[in-house]
Amino acid sequence: MRSEKNNLKGILYVLIGMAVFSIQDASIKWIFNETALYELYFGRTIIAFVLLLIFMKYKNIKLNLKTNYPFLTTLRVLLFFLGFSFFYTSLTFMPLSMANALFFSSPFFISIFSKIFLKEKIGIRRLSAIAVGFIGVYIVLNPDFNDFKIINLAPVACGFCYAGSMIILKITNDKDNVYTQLSHLYIGAIIVSLAFFVFMGDGRFNTSSNPSMQFIFREWFSNPKSAWPVIFLMGCCGAIAFTLLFKAYTIGSPPTISLFEYSLIIYGSITGYILFNEIPSTRTIVGSLVIISSGLYIFYREKFKNQKIEHKY
């Protein structure tokens, strides 16, 4: 019963976290042509870290930077950095819909990693529900794969990195609490982004006409008045969303709650309509129903059949 209750709570955290992430994605649609990739990375991270410290001070939570898993902590920072780079660079050469569709390969990676590293029992029914959910994502987004290039797999690489990060979180949460792990993530991100600023923040390597290369190598702080208010919003969203996701994957079963990350597609349709006057198509409605149906099936299994999840840390 405890496992069931934790999974249901984890699902709720994921649903809220994805809603916040949809706001961040909408913000990036406004700003990525006016700033540098790692300026975004730095700004979003520093703001999120400051907000986390304020929250911890308010709650009288002591900041503890000591980790019992130095290698896994470093690996998670690297995966987070690579995932950020892969996904947001992909937005310069492919539609957001295609990038999201490819990113949502992450639940498959999470299930595979959970089986290998966490020794979780993953039945055919849950795997089938995840597969059906992915079909729903495909229906919603209807990506065009006719002109496929290997670089289009960048969001899949992001999904791989994201899944690995969440599994590491699950392994390390027995000794490192969520605030310690978030602090490690933010501090690592700040160090990495500052290193990029030192070596290329002046735009010295921004000599290519390729939009992806311009986004990576553009001079930092070239449009602060237009960029940084949006970066501040992104930082707030990142702090809230990642805290919710970290908490969700700490208390719940990754293969179960990862299915509900598909809700980002629904939230994206809503923000697209409100902010960009994008009216959902018939495919979006049908695909959303498929996603919701898959999620309700998992919910039913958790609530009424007392599915037993075994964890091995």
C-alpha positions as YAML, in Angstrom:
chain: A
units: angstrom
residues:
- id: 1
  name: MET
  ca: [0.00, 0.00, 0.00]
- id: 2
  name: ARG
  ca: [2.87, 2.36, 0.74]
- id: 3
  name: SER
  ca: [4.34, 1.75, -2.73]
- id: 4
  name: GLU
  ca: [0.94, 2.41, -4.30]
- id: 5
  name: LYS
  ca: [0.46, 5.65, -2.39]
- id: 6
  name: ASN
  ca: [3.96, 6.87, -3.27]
- id: 7
  name: ASN
  ca: [3.40, 6.14, -6.97]
- id: 8
  name: LEU
  ca: [0.14, 8.09, -7.02]
- id: 9
  name: LYS
  ca: [1.81, 11.03, -5.30]
- id: 10
  name: GLY
  ca: [4.72, 10.81, -7.75]
- id: 11
  name: ILE
  ca: [2.26, 10.90, -10.66]
- id: 12
  name: LEU
  ca: [0.73, 14.11, -9.29]
- id: 13
  name: TYR
  ca: [4.17, 15.72, -8.98]
- id: 14
  name: VAL
  ca: [4.98, 14.79, -12.58]
- id: 15
  name: LEU
  ca: [1.70, 16.24, -13.89]
- id: 16
  name: ILE
  ca: [2.35, 19.57, -12.17]
- id: 17
  name: GLY
  ca: [6.02, 19.57, -13.19]
- id: 18
  name: MET
  ca: [5.15, 19.03, -16.85]
- id: 19
  name: ALA
  ca: [2.70, 21.94, -16.74]
- id: 20
  name: VAL
  ca: [5.49, 24.19, -15.50]
- id: 21
  name: PHE
  ca: [7.87, 22.86, -18.16]
- id: 22
  name: SER
  ca: [5.36, 23.79, -20.87]
- id: 23
  name: ILE
  ca: [5.70, 27.42, -19.76]
- id: 24
  name: GLN
  ca: [9.47, 27.14, -20.05]
- id: 25
  name: ASP
  ca: [9.22, 25.69, -23.58]
- id: 26
  name: ALA
  ca: [6.96, 28.54, -24.63]
- id: 27
  name: SER
  ca: [9.51, 30.99, -23.24]
- id: 28
  name: ILE
  ca: [12.27, 29.46, -25.33]
- id: 29
  name: LYS
  ca: [10.19, 29.93, -28.47]
- id: 30
  name: TRP
  ca: [10.37, 33.66, -27.76]
- id: 31
  name: ILE
  ca: [14.04, 33.98, -26.98]
- id: 32
  name: PHE
  ca: [16.39, 31.44, -28.59]
- id: 33
  name: ASN
  ca: [17.18, 33.70, -31.58]
- id: 34
  name: GLU
  ca: [18.34, 36.53, -29.31]
- id: 35
  name: THR
  ca: [20.71, 34.84, -26.89]
- id: 36
  name: ALA
  ca: [23.41, 32.16, -26.60]
- id: 37
  name: LEU
  ca: [22.69, 28.57, -25.63]
- id: 38
  name: TYR
  ca: [24.93, 28.50, -22.58]
- id: 39
  name: GLU
  ca: [23.92, 32.00, -21.53]
- id: 40
  name: LEU
  ca: [20.44, 30.49, -21.24]
- id: 41
  name: TYR
  ca: [21.93, 27.55, -19.37]
- id: 42
  name: PHE
  ca: [23.81, 29.82, -16.98]
- id: 43
  name: GLY
  ca: [20.99, 32.29, -16.42]
- id: 44
  name: ARG
  ca: [18.29, 29.69, -15.87]
- id: 45
  name: THR
  ca: [20.52, 27.73, -13.49]
- id: 46
  name: ILE
  ca: [21.74, 30.64, -11.37]
- id: 47
  name: ILE
  ca: [18.20, 31.94, -10.90]
- id: 48
  name: ALA
  ca: [16.85, 28.49, -10.05]
- id: 49
  name: PHE
  ca: [19.67, 27.92, -7.55]
- id: 50
  name: VAL
  ca: [19.07, 31.25, -5.81]
- id: 51
  name: LEU
  ca: [15.36, 30.45, -5.54]
- id: 52
  name: LEU
  ca: [16.21, 27.03, -4.11]
- id: 53
  name: LEU
  ca: [18.47, 28.58, -1.48]
- id: 54
  name: ILE
  ca: [15.77, 31.09, -0.51]
- id: 55
  name: PHE
  ca: [13.24, 28.27, -0.17]
- id: 56
  name: MET
  ca: [15.63, 26.22, 1.96]
- id: 57
  name: LYS
  ca: [16.32, 29.22, 4.18]
- id: 58
  name: TYR
  ca: [12.59, 29.81, 4.62]
- id: 59
  name: LYS
  ca: [12.01, 26.15, 5.52]
- id: 60
  name: ASN
  ca: [15.10, 26.05, 7.79]
- id: 61
  name: ILE
  ca: [16.64, 23.32, 5.65]
- id: 62
  name: LYS
  ca: [20.41, 23.10, 6.04]
- id: 63
  name: LEU
  ca: [22.41, 23.02, 2.82]
- id: 64
  name: ASN
  ca: [24.54, 19.88, 2.77]
- id: 65
  name: LEU
  ca: [26.82, 19.54, -0.24]
- id: 66
  name: LYS
  ca: [28.46, 16.31, 0.88]
- id: 67
  name: THR
  ca: [27.56, 13.40, -1.37]
- id: 68
  name: ASN
  ca: [27.92, 9.69, -0.82]
- id: 69
  name: TYR
  ca: [27.99, 9.12, -4.58]
- id: 70
  name: PRO
  ca: [30.66, 11.42, -6.08]
- id: 71
  name: PHE
  ca: [30.94, 9.50, -9.36]
- id: 72
  name: LEU
  ca: [27.19, 9.26, -9.96]
- id: 73
  name: THR
  ca: [26.76, 12.91, -8.96]
- id: 74
  name: THR
  ca: [29.35, 13.98, -11.53]
- id: 75
  name: LEU
  ca: [27.78, 11.72, -14.14]
- id: 76
  name: ARG
  ca: [24.35, 13.23, -13.52]
- id: 77
  name: VAL
  ca: [25.73, 16.76, -13.99]
- id: 78
  name: LEU
  ca: [27.28, 15.66, -17.29]
- id: 79
  name: LEU
  ca: [24.06, 13.99, -18.45]
- id: 80
  name: PHE
  ca: [22.05, 17.09, -17.56]
- id: 81
  name: PHE
  ca: [24.43, 19.31, -19.51]
- id: 82
  name: LEU
  ca: [24.40, 17.04, -22.56]
- id: 83
  name: GLY
  ca: [20.63, 16.66, -22.48]
- id: 84
  name: PHE
  ca: [20.15, 20.43, -22.34]
- id: 85
  name: SER
  ca: [22.58, 20.91, -25.23]
- id: 86
  name: PHE
  ca: [21.02, 18.21, -27.42]
- id: 87
  name: PHE
  ca: [17.42, 19.30, -27.01]
- id: 88
  name: TYR
  ca: [17.68, 23.07, -27.25]
- id: 89
  name: THR
  ca: [20.16, 22.95, -30.10]
- id: 90
  name: SER
  ca: [17.72, 20.72, -31.98]
- id: 91
  name: LEU
  ca: [15.12, 23.50, -31.84]
- id: 92
  name: THR
  ca: [17.25, 25.53, -34.25]
- id: 93
  name: PHE
  ca: [16.84, 23.03, -37.08]
- id: 94
  name: MET
  ca: [13.61, 21.12, -36.41]
- id: 95
  name: PRO
  ca: [10.06, 21.96, -35.31]
- id: 96
  name: LEU
  ca: [9.30, 21.80, -31.61]
- id: 97
  name: SER
  ca: [6.72, 19.09, -32.36]
- id: 98
  name: MET
  ca: [9.33, 16.76, -33.84]
- id: 99
  name: ALA
  ca: [11.81, 17.49, -31.05]
- id: 100
  name: ASN
  ca: [9.21, 16.63, -28.41]
- id: 101
  name: ALA
  ca: [8.16, 13.44, -30.20]
- id: 102
  name: LEU
  ca: [11.73, 12.18, -30.32]
- id: 103
  name: PHE
  ca: [12.42, 13.24, -26.72]
- id: 104
  name: PHE
  ca: [9.54, 11.10, -25.51]
- id: 105
  name: SER
  ca: [11.59, 8.03, -26.21]
- id: 106
  name: SER
  ca: [12.79, 8.68, -22.64]
- id: 107
  name: PRO
  ca: [10.17, 6.42, -20.96]
- id: 108
  name: PHE
  ca: [11.52, 3.50, -22.96]
- id: 109
  name: PHE
  ca: [15.04, 4.23, -21.75]
- id: 110
  name: ILE
  ca: [13.77, 4.64, -18.18]
- id: 111
  name: SER
  ca: [12.07, 1.24, -18.33]
- id: 112
  name: ILE
  ca: [15.20, -0.42, -19.72]
- id: 113
  name: PHE
  ca: [17.47, 1.25, -17.15]
- id: 114
  name: SER
  ca: [15.06, 0.39, -14.32]
- id: 115
  name: LYS
  ca: [15.18, -3.26, -15.30]
- id: 116
  name: ILE
  ca: [18.98, -3.27, -15.55]
- id: 117
  name: PHE
  ca: [20.05, -1.05, -12.66]
- id: 118
  name: LEU
  ca: [17.09, -1.07, -10.24]
- id: 119
  name: LYS
  ca: [16.05, -4.70, -10.85]
- id: 120
  name: GLU
  ca: [12.41, -3.64, -11.10]
- id: 121
  name: LYS
  ca: [9.74, -6.02, -12.33]
- id: 122
  name: ILE
  ca: [8.22, -4.53, -15.46]
- id: 123
  name: GLY
  ca: [5.34, -6.57, -16.83]
- id: 124
  name: ILE
  ca: [4.09, -6.77, -20.37]
- id: 125
  name: ARG
  ca: [0.99, -4.75, -19.50]
- id: 126
  name: ARG
  ca: [2.95, -1.76, -18.30]
- id: 127
  name: LEU
  ca: [5.30, -1.95, -21.28]
- id: 128
  name: SER
  ca: [2.29, -2.12, -23.58]
- id: 129
  name: ALA
  ca: [0.75, 0.93, -21.90]
- id: 130
  name: ILE
  ca: [3.98, 2.88, -22.39]
- id: 131
  name: ALA
  ca: [4.10, 1.82, -26.05]
- id: 132
  name: VAL
  ca: [0.48, 2.88, -26.58]
- id: 133
  name: GLY
  ca: [1.27, 6.21, -24.93]
- id: 134
  name: PHE
  ca: [4.14, 6.71, -27.35]
- id: 135
  name: ILE
  ca: [1.79, 5.96, -30.26]
- id: 136
  name: GLY
  ca: [-0.49, 8.66, -28.88]
- id: 137
  name: VAL
  ca: [2.43, 11.10, -28.85]
- id: 138
  name: TYR
  ca: [3.14, 10.25, -32.47]
- id: 139
  name: ILE
  ca: [-0.50, 10.84, -33.42]
- id: 140
  name: VAL
  ca: [-0.52, 14.22, -31.67]
- id: 141
  name: LEU
  ca: [2.72, 15.48, -33.18]
- id: 142
  name: ASN
  ca: [2.66, 13.83, -36.63]
- id: 143
  name: PRO
  ca: [6.40, 14.43, -37.21]
- id: 144
  name: ASP
  ca: [7.78, 14.43, -40.71]
- id: 145
  name: PHE
  ca: [10.53, 11.82, -41.06]
- id: 146
  name: ASN
  ca: [10.74, 11.95, -44.86]
- id: 147
  name: ASP
  ca: [13.90, 14.07, -44.87]
- id: 148
  name: PHE
  ca: [15.61, 12.29, -41.99]
- id: 149
  name: LYS
  ca: [19.19, 13.08, -40.96]
- id: 150
  name: ILE
  ca: [21.25, 11.54, -38.20]
- id: 151
  name: ILE
  ca: [21.44, 14.89, -36.40]
- id: 152
  name: ASN
  ca: [17.67, 14.71, -35.98]
- id: 153
  name: LEU
  ca: [18.33, 12.10, -33.30]
- id: 154
  name: ALA
  ca: [19.57, 14.86, -30.96]
- id: 155
  name: PRO
  ca: [16.29, 14.89, -28.96]
- id: 156
  name: VAL
  ca: [16.53, 11.09, -28.63]
- id: 157
  name: ALA
  ca: [20.00, 11.59, -27.17]
- id: 158
  name: CYS
  ca: [18.42, 14.10, -24.79]
- id: 159
  name: GLY
  ca: [15.83, 11.50, -23.79]
- id: 160
  name: PHE
  ca: [18.63, 9.01, -23.12]
- id: 161
  name: CYS
  ca: [20.47, 11.53, -20.92]
- id: 162
  name: TYR
  ca: [17.29, 12.50, -19.09]
- id: 163
  name: ALA
  ca: [16.42, 8.87, -18.36]
- id: 164
  name: GLY
  ca: [19.91, 8.17, -17.08]
- id: 165
  name: SER
  ca: [19.72, 11.21, -14.81]
- id: 166
  name: MET
  ca: [16.42, 10.08, -13.31]
- id: 167
  name: ILE
  ca: [17.73, 6.57, -12.64]
- id: 168
  name: ILE
  ca: [20.82, 7.98, -10.94]
- id: 169
  name: LEU
  ca: [18.49, 10.08, -8.80]
- id: 170
  name: LYS
  ca: [16.62, 6.95, -7.76]
- id: 171
  name: ILE
  ca: [19.86, 5.18, -6.84]
- id: 172
  name: THR
  ca: [21.34, 8.04, -4.82]
- id: 173
  name: ASN
  ca: [18.26, 9.28, -2.97]
- id: 174
  name: ASP
  ca: [18.76, 6.86, -0.07]
- id: 175
  name: LYS
  ca: [21.67, 8.98, 1.23]
- id: 176
  name: ASP
  ca: [21.52, 12.26, -0.72]
- id: 177
  name: ASN
  ca: [18.26, 14.17, -0.26]
- id: 178
  name: VAL
  ca: [16.53, 16.05, -3.05]
- id: 179
  name: TYR
  ca: [17.96, 19.43, -2.01]
- id: 180
  name: THR
  ca: [21.51, 18.12, -1.94]
- id: 181
  name: GLN
  ca: [21.08, 16.59, -5.38]
- id: 182
  name: LEU
  ca: [19.52, 19.73, -6.84]
- id: 183
  name: SER
  ca: [22.35, 21.81, -5.39]
- id: 184
  name: HIS
  ca: [24.92, 19.52, -6.99]
- id: 185
  name: LEU
  ca: [23.10, 19.79, -10.30]
- id: 186
  name: TYR
  ca: [22.92, 23.59, -10.20]
- id: 187
  name: ILE
  ca: [26.50, 24.12, -9.00]
- id: 188
  name: GLY
  ca: [27.80, 21.75, -11.65]
- id: 189
  name: ALA
  ca: [25.79, 23.53, -14.34]
- id: 190
  name: ILE
  ca: [27.11, 26.93, -13.23]
- id: 191
  name: ILE
  ca: [30.71, 25.71, -13.34]
- id: 192
  name: VAL
  ca: [30.29, 24.18, -16.80]
- id: 193
  name: SER
  ca: [28.55, 27.25, -18.24]
- id: 194
  name: LEU
  ca: [31.17, 29.62, -16.79]
- id: 195
  name: ALA
  ca: [33.87, 27.52, -18.43]
- id: 196
  name: PHE
  ca: [32.10, 28.03, -21.76]
- id: 197
  name: PHE
  ca: [31.86, 31.76, -21.06]
- id: 198
  name: VAL
  ca: [35.62, 32.02, -20.45]
- id: 199
  name: PHE
  ca: [36.51, 30.22, -23.67]
- id: 200
  name: MET
  ca: [33.85, 31.50, -26.06]
- id: 201
  name: GLY
  ca: [31.54, 33.95, -24.30]
- id: 202
  name: ASP
  ca: [32.86, 36.86, -26.36]
- id: 203
  name: GLY
  ca: [31.54, 35.31, -29.57]
- id: 204
  name: ARG
  ca: [34.99, 34.75, -31.07]
- id: 205
  name: PHE
  ca: [33.89, 31.43, -32.58]
- id: 206
  name: ASN
  ca: [30.59, 32.70, -33.96]
- id: 207
  name: THR
  ca: [31.69, 32.61, -37.59]
- id: 208
  name: SER
  ca: [29.23, 30.10, -39.07]
- id: 209
  name: SER
  ca: [25.97, 30.87, -40.85]
- id: 210
  name: ASN
  ca: [24.46, 27.67, -39.45]
- id: 211
  name: PRO
  ca: [21.68, 28.57, -36.96]
- id: 212
  name: SER
  ca: [22.71, 25.81, -34.57]
- id: 213
  name: MET
  ca: [26.31, 27.00, -34.48]
- id: 214
  name: GLN
  ca: [25.19, 30.60, -34.01]
- id: 215
  name: PHE
  ca: [23.04, 29.58, -31.06]
- id: 216
  name: ILE
  ca: [25.96, 27.77, -29.45]
- id: 217
  name: PHE
  ca: [28.69, 30.34, -30.14]
- id: 218
  name: ARG
  ca: [26.77, 33.65, -30.09]
- id: 219
  name: GLU
  ca: [28.22, 36.36, -27.85]
- id: 220
  name: TRP
  ca: [26.82, 36.37, -24.32]
- id: 221
  name: PHE
  ca: [24.77, 39.32, -23.03]
- id: 222
  name: SER
  ca: [24.25, 40.72, -26.53]
- id: 223
  name: ASN
  ca: [20.52, 41.35, -25.90]
- id: 224
  name: PRO
  ca: [20.15, 41.54, -22.11]
- id: 225
  name: LYS
  ca: [17.03, 43.73, -22.00]
- id: 226
  name: SER
  ca: [14.97, 41.34, -24.10]
- id: 227
  name: ALA
  ca: [16.62, 38.08, -23.07]
- id: 228
  name: TRP
  ca: [17.02, 38.22, -19.31]
- id: 229
  name: PRO
  ca: [13.39, 38.81, -18.26]
- id: 230
  name: VAL
  ca: [12.55, 35.62, -20.15]
- id: 231
  name: ILE
  ca: [15.59, 33.84, -18.72]
- id: 232
  name: PHE
  ca: [14.38, 34.82, -15.24]
- id: 233
  name: LEU
  ca: [11.00, 33.23, -16.00]
- id: 234
  name: MET
  ca: [12.78, 30.12, -17.25]
- id: 235
  name: GLY
  ca: [14.80, 29.96, -14.03]
- id: 236
  name: CYS
  ca: [11.66, 30.10, -11.92]
- id: 237
  name: CYS
  ca: [10.04, 27.39, -14.02]
- id: 238
  name: GLY
  ca: [13.14, 25.24, -13.87]
- id: 239
  name: ALA
  ca: [13.40, 25.48, -10.08]
- id: 240
  name: ILE
  ca: [9.78, 24.48, -9.58]
- id: 241
  name: ALA
  ca: [9.60, 21.78, -12.25]
- id: 242
  name: PHE
  ca: [12.86, 20.03, -11.42]
- id: 243
  name: THR
  ca: [12.06, 20.00, -7.70]
- id: 244
  name: LEU
  ca: [8.74, 18.32, -8.48]
- id: 245
  name: LEU
  ca: [10.32, 15.80, -10.86]
- id: 246
  name: PHE
  ca: [13.17, 14.98, -8.49]
- id: 247
  name: LYS
  ca: [10.65, 14.40, -5.72]
- id: 248
  name: ALA
  ca: [8.46, 12.27, -8.00]
- id: 249
  name: TYR
  ca: [11.30, 9.98, -9.06]
- id: 250
  name: THR
  ca: [12.55, 9.78, -5.48]
- id: 251
  name: ILE
  ca: [9.31, 8.39, -4.05]
- id: 252
  name: GLY
  ca: [7.77, 6.62, -7.05]
- id: 253
  name: SER
  ca: [8.52, 3.83, -9.50]
- id: 254
  name: PRO
  ca: [10.24, 5.39, -12.56]
- id: 255
  name: PRO
  ca: [8.55, 3.19, -15.21]
- id: 256
  name: THR
  ca: [5.12, 3.95, -13.74]
- id: 257
  name: ILE
  ca: [5.34, 7.71, -13.30]
- id: 258
  name: SER
  ca: [7.39, 8.33, -16.46]
- id: 259
  name: LEU
  ca: [4.29, 7.58, -18.55]
- id: 260
  name: PHE
  ca: [2.66, 10.75, -17.24]
- id: 261
  name: GLU
  ca: [5.38, 12.92, -18.69]
- id: 262
  name: TYR
  ca: [3.37, 12.58, -21.90]
- id: 263
  name: SER
  ca: [1.03, 15.16, -20.38]
- id: 264
  name: LEU
  ca: [3.53, 17.77, -21.60]
- id: 265
  name: ILE
  ca: [1.99, 17.32, -25.05]
- id: 266
  name: ILE
  ca: [-1.43, 18.30, -23.77]
- id: 267
  name: TYR
  ca: [-0.06, 21.26, -21.83]
- id: 268
  name: GLY
  ca: [1.92, 22.31, -24.89]
- id: 269
  name: SER
  ca: [-1.25, 22.36, -26.96]
- id: 270
  name: ILE
  ca: [-2.92, 24.60, -24.38]
- id: 271
  name: THR
  ca: [-0.02, 27.08, -24.14]
- id: 272
  name: GLY
  ca: [0.31, 27.03, -27.94]
- id: 273
  name: TYR
  ca: [-3.33, 28.02, -28.31]
- id: 274
  name: ILE
  ca: [-3.19, 30.73, -25.64]
- id: 275
  name: LEU
  ca: [0.17, 32.29, -26.58]
- id: 276
  name: PHE
  ca: [0.57, 31.53, -30.28]
- id: 277
  name: ASN
  ca: [-3.04, 31.06, -31.43]
- id: 278
  name: GLU
  ca: [-2.32, 27.44, -32.42]
- id: 279
  name: ILE
  ca: [-5.59, 25.51, -32.65]
- id: 280
  name: PRO
  ca: [-5.25, 21.78, -31.86]
- id: 281
  name: SER
  ca: [-5.92, 19.55, -34.85]
- id: 282
  name: THR
  ca: [-8.05, 16.42, -34.94]
- id: 283
  name: ARG
  ca: [-4.85, 14.38, -34.62]
- id: 284
  name: THR
  ca: [-3.98, 16.28, -31.45]
- id: 285
  name: ILE
  ca: [-7.35, 15.52, -29.90]
- id: 286
  name: VAL
  ca: [-7.28, 11.83, -30.88]
- id: 287
  name: GLY
  ca: [-3.67, 11.38, -29.77]
- id: 288
  name: SER
  ca: [-4.36, 13.10, -26.46]
- id: 289
  name: LEU
  ca: [-7.20, 10.67, -25.81]
- id: 290
  name: VAL
  ca: [-4.83, 7.77, -26.45]
- id: 291
  name: ILE
  ca: [-2.28, 9.23, -24.04]
- id: 292
  name: ILE
  ca: [-4.88, 9.85, -21.35]
- id: 293
  name: SER
  ca: [-6.31, 6.34, -21.78]
- id: 294
  name: SER
  ca: [-2.87, 4.82, -21.32]
- id: 295
  name: GLY
  ca: [-2.30, 6.92, -18.21]
- id: 296
  name: LEU
  ca: [-5.65, 5.96, -16.73]
- id: 297
  name: TYR
  ca: [-4.84, 2.30, -17.27]
- id: 298
  name: ILE
  ca: [-1.63, 2.62, -15.26]
- id: 299
  name: PHE
  ca: [-3.53, 4.59, -12.62]
- id: 300
  name: TYR
  ca: [-6.12, 1.81, -12.41]
- id: 301
  name: ARG
  ca: [-3.41, -0.81, -11.99]
- id: 302
  name: GLU
  ca: [-1.82, 1.21, -9.18]
- id: 303
  name: LYS
  ca: [-5.00, 2.01, -7.31]
- id: 304
  name: PHE
  ca: [-7.12, -1.11, -7.58]
- id: 305
  name: LYS
  ca: [-4.72, -3.99, -8.11]
- id: 306
  name: ASN
  ca: [-2.07, -3.07, -5.52]
- id: 307
  name: GLN
  ca: [0.77, -3.66, -7.91]
- id: 308
  name: LYS
  ca: [3.87, -4.52, -5.93]
- id: 309
  name: ILE
  ca: [7.01, -2.71, -6.98]
- id: 310
  name: GLU
  ca: [10.27, -4.11, -5.70]
- id: 311
  name: HIS
  ca: [13.30, -1.82, -5.52]
- id: 312
  name: LYS
  ca: [16.88, -2.89, -5.15]
- id: 313
  name: TYR
  ca: [19.22, -0.02, -4.36]
...
